[in-house]
Amino acid sequence: MSAVRVDSLPDAAGSRPADASPAAGPRGAASDAVEAGGAAAKGVTSGGASIRLAGFGVTPAGREQPVLAGLDVSVEPGEIVLLAGPSGAGKSTLLQALAGLLQPDEEPAAEDAAAHGVRLLGELSISGPAGRVPGTGLVQQDPETQVVLSRIGDDVAFGAENLGVEPEQIWLRVRAALASVGLGDFPLNHPTAALSGGQKQRLAIAGLLAMRPGLWLLDEPTANLDPDGARELRSVVLRTAREAGATVVLVEHRLDLWVDPEDGTPGVDRLLVLGTRDDGRDEQQGGGPAGVIADGVPARLLGDDEVVASLTAAGVWVPGVRPRLADRPFAPGSTGAPLLTALGLGASRQALPRRRAARRRVTPAVTGVDRTRTEGEAVCLLGRNGAGKTALALTLAGLARAAAGRVRAEELLRAGARWDEPERFSARELVTRIGMVFQDPEHQFVTRSVREELAFSPRRAGVEADVVQARVSGLLQRLHLEQVADANPYTLSGGQQRRLSVGTALAAQPRLLVLDEPTFGQDAITWADLVTLLREQVRAGTAIVAVTHDEAFAQALDARRVLVQDGRAQEVAA
Amino acid sequence: MTTLKAAAPTAPLRWRTVDIVVAAVLAVAGGVIFAIIGWTHHLLDPLFAGFPPSSGLTTGLWIFPGVLAGLVVRRPGAALFVELVAAVLEALLGSSFGATTLVSGVLQGLGAELGIALAGRYRRFGLDVGLLSGALAGLACGLNDSFLMRWYPEYPTSWLWAYTAFCTLSALVFGALMWWLTRGLAATGVLSAVRSRGAHRETVSGR
């Protein structure tokens, strides 16, 4: 959340928001937070920023090829722009450039040319009204990295405090912003650590609202939210941005949510689609940016069959178009052989003590789960943010202790392990039986290259070196990661990281695969790759338990649906 | 109307936002580590009972953030900034040394900064730069403790000089460690935003 200064450090005057004057009067009382929010937003008369890009491009540090090149785009004040495109088209990079986070370094000496810093090409100018540098608010993909303080009130206030807003104004803004994003029921001292991923995303947006920037930059702000939460947040963003007259540049893979809100509010003003050469695959090599492939009013673009075809080919989620899967028809490989049984299982987000008696004091997020999972079966855990889906998944995966009841590994899954409870498996036993893919791929990378990452678990599980080698090369190929096999996992794009994290779990060939939000942040092409890969697993008899909000994913895997709600888990019809 | 352009790269000695952020992160981490060492370092005292001035061998633990910041951020003032901010944080977290940590922070930071400036002139960041930066920071620490703050009034002068020598030796070793650590960090790719991003490909002399 910095002021936009591409060529120099932000200075105190420059980073002040265009409007720091009292907006909501004394009437904006805490007891009437929602109304205060509306009044506060209307009080902003500063308007939005305008953006002009001329031949603009970005070459990341140490890379030869630009990830963005030759962009010529202008954005008018108050325009709400949806920026779409396949994984690797440079959407997030453009957002970072607009936020002023990409600052070039001096060029290294010729003999060490590979050590160059980020390079900006062409021209980028951002103008605020009334001769001021417009404040910029940035919400990034990963909500976990954006929480800065331990209490929600302080966290939302942080940006505004750094902009030098009057203290009494800050707290009015904080309450209004929290109410706007649907977190108004929490006390201001509610611990941020107790929020779910989706709630943290709303918190980050509340922080932006409280800053009142002239330029809003949102990087997949709803990717982590449940469908209801996503719609609610979408409406909040569109309404508050229009009221503030702010300019918005928003990255999203799924257009339907933003282009044509079903609640009747007008959607985004403009659709801007970036492409890659060769349709988004192998984005580190060969591909490269193709610049703007579509730009205009969404309704008009999406009414044109030719445009829709090119967008679909580029991996953009066009409303009403499902990605084509290579291996239709698909039949699950269920043999009915039981793998895992939950017996009166309770799951909690808290870390639990080893002694069962001591766990009774804990109130579980989910209780009373009795169900058996069988070979070749896919199950999706659905439910709102904070319902306890992840806690339940971690408990089933043996990574969290059961808050009540137990998980029993059936003979087929146990396969000679000393205990029949996954939570008591040794690491080596666990990794060859149950694979876990975390919501945030970066949370599970432990080595320095993609190749080593894939080899890590099978090697630890004692698999012979040449078998490991064969598995790794097979996975690299299937996951389209051959080109980046020696790259550091942390330097991959979001889509590549997701495929790698699934690959690391598959490498140890577990019978049960537990996935937390596997399709989060995927474009339609990488989505189809991932689904195809998981279908192969299911067909081969692997059972899948996936926490997801993605209905298309559940359908594609022909999954049973379990709704986690109000502390219970119930099987529901598709 | 204010217009900003995607301008030419920054001058070599100019700080960018990302440099400040990286330095601040190192400083906070250093400050917390200082506080923890401050609360626990007496546990090591028995090791030095044979020859008390040898307690100077722990000095490396007190000077590493400055040296590391100098090698990682590679901007003038980074070593001083980080060592000083870490010392301020240590004092705020509660230190038995009180506000004297600020004097120590400034002097050790100046030593580390001087080493980097003299050995590599902010152009080269080889092993020798790490060694000199560490050694001068350690020397500053030893002289400060012995002759300015007079932490050890019971020591004869020869012991004070011995203590100072131990400080320098310890810090010298930590300087080398920080050079090695910077290369390791650069190899992971986490330093891609700062000047040391290619440290792992440099020669020992930093070219």
PDB file of C-alpha atoms in Angstrom, chain A residues 31-151:
ATOM      1  CA  SER A  31     -23.451   2.340  16.519  1.00  0.00           C
ATOM      2  CA  ASP A  32     -24.521   3.028  12.972  1.00  0.00           C
ATOM      3  CA  ALA A  33     -21.456   1.767  11.207  1.00  0.00           C
ATOM      4  CA  VAL A  34     -23.030   0.867   7.881  1.00  0.00           C
ATOM      5  CA  GLU A  35     -24.590   4.250   7.462  1.00  0.00           C
ATOM      6  CA  ALA A  36     -21.346   5.877   8.536  1.00  0.00           C
ATOM      7  CA  GLY A  37     -19.661   3.904   5.785  1.00  0.00           C
ATOM      8  CA  GLY A  38     -21.996   5.275   3.158  1.00  0.00           C
ATOM      9  CA  ALA A  39     -21.650   8.821   4.451  1.00  0.00           C
ATOM     10  CA  ALA A  40     -17.906   8.522   4.658  1.00  0.00           C
ATOM     11  CA  ALA A  41     -17.637   7.227   1.143  1.00  0.00           C
ATOM     12  CA  LYS A  42     -19.846   9.974  -0.240  1.00  0.00           C
ATOM     13  CA  GLY A  43     -17.681  12.532   1.506  1.00  0.00           C
ATOM     14  CA  VAL A  44     -14.836  11.700  -0.859  1.00  0.00           C
ATOM     15  CA  THR A  45     -14.723  14.164  -3.674  1.00  0.00           C
ATOM     16  CA  SER A  46     -11.179  13.545  -4.742  1.00  0.00           C
ATOM     17  CA  GLY A  47     -12.069  11.301  -7.674  1.00  0.00           C
ATOM     18  CA  GLY A  48      -9.909   8.710  -9.238  1.00  0.00           C
ATOM     19  CA  ALA A  49      -6.513   8.525 -10.833  1.00  0.00           C
ATOM     20  CA  SER A  50      -5.845   8.245 -14.537  1.00  0.00           C
ATOM     21  CA  ILE A  51      -3.310   5.845 -15.963  1.00  0.00           C
ATOM     22  CA  ARG A  52      -1.368   6.036 -19.188  1.00  0.00           C
ATOM     23  CA  LEU A  53       0.916   3.301 -20.458  1.00  0.00           C
ATOM     24  CA  ALA A  54       2.959   3.865 -23.600  1.00  0.00           C
ATOM     25  CA  GLY A  55       5.027   0.982 -24.917  1.00  0.00           C
ATOM     26  CA  PHE A  56       5.204  -0.190 -21.321  1.00  0.00           C
ATOM     27  CA  GLY A  57       6.876  -3.433 -20.361  1.00  0.00           C
ATOM     28  CA  VAL A  58       8.564  -5.230 -17.485  1.00  0.00           C
ATOM     29  CA  THR A  59      11.508  -7.607 -17.441  1.00  0.00           C
ATOM     30  CA  PRO A  60      11.823  -9.301 -14.042  1.00  0.00           C
ATOM     31  CA  ALA A  61      15.127  -9.403 -12.179  1.00  0.00           C
ATOM     32  CA  GLY A  62      17.568 -11.853 -13.688  1.00  0.00           C
ATOM     33  CA  ARG A  63      15.369 -12.808 -16.662  1.00  0.00           C
ATOM     34  CA  GLU A  64      16.102 -12.149 -20.289  1.00  0.00           C
ATOM     35  CA  GLN A  65      12.555 -12.054 -21.608  1.00  0.00           C
ATOM     36  CA  PRO A  66      10.016  -9.453 -20.548  1.00  0.00           C
ATOM     37  CA  VAL A  67       6.795 -10.719 -18.942  1.00  0.00           C
ATOM     38  CA  LEU A  68       4.984  -7.635 -20.209  1.00  0.00           C
ATOM     39  CA  ALA A  69       5.817  -5.733 -23.374  1.00  0.00           C
ATOM     40  CA  GLY A  70       4.510  -3.022 -25.643  1.00  0.00           C
ATOM     41  CA  LEU A  71       1.410  -2.083 -23.661  1.00  0.00           C
ATOM     42  CA  ASP A  72      -0.401   1.033 -24.837  1.00  0.00           C
ATOM     43  CA  VAL A  73      -3.363   1.605 -22.553  1.00  0.00           C
ATOM     44  CA  SER A  74      -5.106   4.583 -21.006  1.00  0.00           C
ATOM     45  CA  VAL A  75      -7.506   4.402 -18.088  1.00  0.00           C
ATOM     46  CA  GLU A  76      -9.766   7.349 -17.279  1.00  0.00           C
ATOM     47  CA  PRO A  77     -10.511   8.579 -13.740  1.00  0.00           C
ATOM     48  CA  GLY A  78     -13.282   6.551 -12.109  1.00  0.00           C
ATOM     49  CA  GLU A  79     -13.107   3.726 -14.625  1.00  0.00           C
ATOM     50  CA  ILE A  80     -13.482   0.187 -13.256  1.00  0.00           C
ATOM     51  CA  VAL A  81     -11.310  -2.126 -15.323  1.00  0.00           C
ATOM     52  CA  LEU A  82     -11.248  -5.913 -15.141  1.00  0.00           C
ATOM     53  CA  LEU A  83      -7.835  -7.194 -16.183  1.00  0.00           C
ATOM     54  CA  ALA A  84      -7.911 -10.810 -17.345  1.00  0.00           C
ATOM     55  CA  GLY A  85      -5.647 -13.231 -19.133  1.00  0.00           C
ATOM     56  CA  PRO A  86      -3.965 -16.595 -18.766  1.00  0.00           C
ATOM     57  CA  SER A  87      -1.472 -17.522 -16.067  1.00  0.00           C
ATOM     58  CA  GLY A  88       1.849 -15.896 -16.940  1.00  0.00           C
ATOM     59  CA  ALA A  89       0.406 -13.035 -19.042  1.00  0.00           C
ATOM     60  CA  GLY A  90       1.805 -10.524 -16.556  1.00  0.00           C
ATOM     61  CA  LYS A  91      -1.392  -9.387 -14.872  1.00  0.00           C
ATOM     62  CA  SER A  92       0.028  -9.358 -11.363  1.00  0.00           C
ATOM     63  CA  THR A  93       3.223  -7.778 -12.646  1.00  0.00           C
ATOM     64  CA  LEU A  94       1.250  -4.939 -14.211  1.00  0.00           C
ATOM     65  CA  LEU A  95      -0.597  -4.412 -10.950  1.00  0.00           C
ATOM     66  CA  GLN A  96       2.688  -4.281  -9.037  1.00  0.00           C
ATOM     67  CA  ALA A  97       4.065  -1.772 -11.528  1.00  0.00           C
ATOM     68  CA  LEU A  98       0.968   0.407 -11.121  1.00  0.00           C
ATOM     69  CA  ALA A  99       1.416   0.194  -7.352  1.00  0.00           C
ATOM     70  CA  GLY A 100       4.975   1.482  -7.710  1.00  0.00           C
ATOM     71  CA  LEU A 101       6.420  -1.686  -6.228  1.00  0.00           C
ATOM     72  CA  LEU A 102       8.742  -2.309  -9.170  1.00  0.00           C
ATOM     73  CA  GLN A 103      11.692  -0.008  -8.884  1.00  0.00           C
ATOM     74  CA  PRO A 104      14.586  -0.561 -11.244  1.00  0.00           C
ATOM     75  CA  ASP A 105      18.085  -0.967  -9.940  1.00  0.00           C
ATOM     76  CA  GLU A 106      21.230   0.248 -11.630  1.00  0.00           C
ATOM     77  CA  GLU A 107      22.443  -2.063 -14.380  1.00  0.00           C
ATOM     78  CA  PRO A 108      25.179  -4.489 -13.325  1.00  0.00           C
ATOM     79  CA  ALA A 109      28.565  -4.585 -15.004  1.00  0.00           C
ATOM     80  CA  ALA A 110      28.568  -6.342 -18.371  1.00  0.00           C
ATOM     81  CA  GLU A 111      30.272  -9.506 -17.085  1.00  0.00           C
ATOM     82  CA  ASP A 112      27.508 -10.050 -14.568  1.00  0.00           C
ATOM     83  CA  ALA A 113      24.565  -9.137 -16.749  1.00  0.00           C
ATOM     84  CA  ALA A 114      22.351 -11.911 -15.372  1.00  0.00           C
ATOM     85  CA  ALA A 115      22.242 -10.103 -12.019  1.00  0.00           C
ATOM     86  CA  HIS A 116      20.173  -7.220 -13.350  1.00  0.00           C
ATOM     87  CA  GLY A 117      17.243  -5.954 -11.339  1.00  0.00           C
ATOM     88  CA  VAL A 118      13.708  -5.477 -12.596  1.00  0.00           C
ATOM     89  CA  ARG A 119      13.653  -3.438 -15.809  1.00  0.00           C
ATOM     90  CA  LEU A 120      10.839  -1.128 -16.810  1.00  0.00           C
ATOM     91  CA  LEU A 121      10.418  -0.391 -20.496  1.00  0.00           C
ATOM     92  CA  GLY A 122       8.540   2.473 -22.086  1.00  0.00           C
ATOM     93  CA  GLU A 123       6.444   4.841 -20.056  1.00  0.00           C
ATOM     94  CA  LEU A 124       4.017   4.541 -17.179  1.00  0.00           C
ATOM     95  CA  SER A 125       2.290   7.592 -15.818  1.00  0.00           C
ATOM     96  CA  ILE A 126      -0.315   7.838 -13.130  1.00  0.00           C
ATOM     97  CA  SER A 127      -1.981  11.167 -12.504  1.00  0.00           C
ATOM     98  CA  GLY A 128      -4.172  12.281  -9.683  1.00  0.00           C
ATOM     99  CA  PRO A 129      -6.517  15.250  -9.739  1.00  0.00           C
ATOM    100  CA  ALA A 130      -5.529  18.646  -8.391  1.00  0.00           C
ATOM    101  CA  GLY A 131      -1.820  18.252  -8.857  1.00  0.00           C
ATOM    102  CA  ARG A 132      -1.439  15.465  -6.352  1.00  0.00           C
ATOM    103  CA  VAL A 133      -0.008  12.027  -6.504  1.00  0.00           C
ATOM    104  CA  PRO A 134      -3.025   9.779  -6.015  1.00  0.00           C
ATOM    105  CA  GLY A 135      -2.933   7.370  -3.121  1.00  0.00           C
ATOM    106  CA  THR A 136      -2.838   3.748  -4.198  1.00  0.00           C
ATOM    107  CA  GLY A 137      -4.275   0.756  -2.410  1.00  0.00           C
ATOM    108  CA  LEU A 138      -3.160  -2.725  -3.376  1.00  0.00           C
ATOM    109  CA  VAL A 139      -4.776  -5.988  -2.328  1.00  0.00           C
ATOM    110  CA  GLN A 140      -2.751  -8.976  -3.444  1.00  0.00           C
ATOM    111  CA  GLN A 141      -3.556 -12.620  -4.173  1.00  0.00           C
ATOM    112  CA  ASP A 142      -2.504 -14.079  -0.873  1.00  0.00           C
ATOM    113  CA  PRO A 143      -4.475 -12.824   2.127  1.00  0.00           C
ATOM    114  CA  GLU A 144      -1.998 -14.447   4.525  1.00  0.00           C
ATOM    115  CA  THR A 145       0.798 -12.081   3.548  1.00  0.00           C
ATOM    116  CA  GLN A 146      -1.275  -8.953   4.021  1.00  0.00           C
ATOM    117  CA  VAL A 147      -2.191  -9.100   7.661  1.00  0.00           C
ATOM    118  CA  VAL A 148       0.156  -6.706   9.435  1.00  0.00           C
ATOM    119  CA  LEU A 149      -1.194  -6.438  12.967  1.00  0.00           C
ATOM    120  CA  SER A 150      -2.688  -8.736  15.556  1.00  0.00           C
ATOM    121  CA  ARG A 151      -6.069  -7.027  16.043  1.00  0.00           C
TER     122      ARG A 151
END
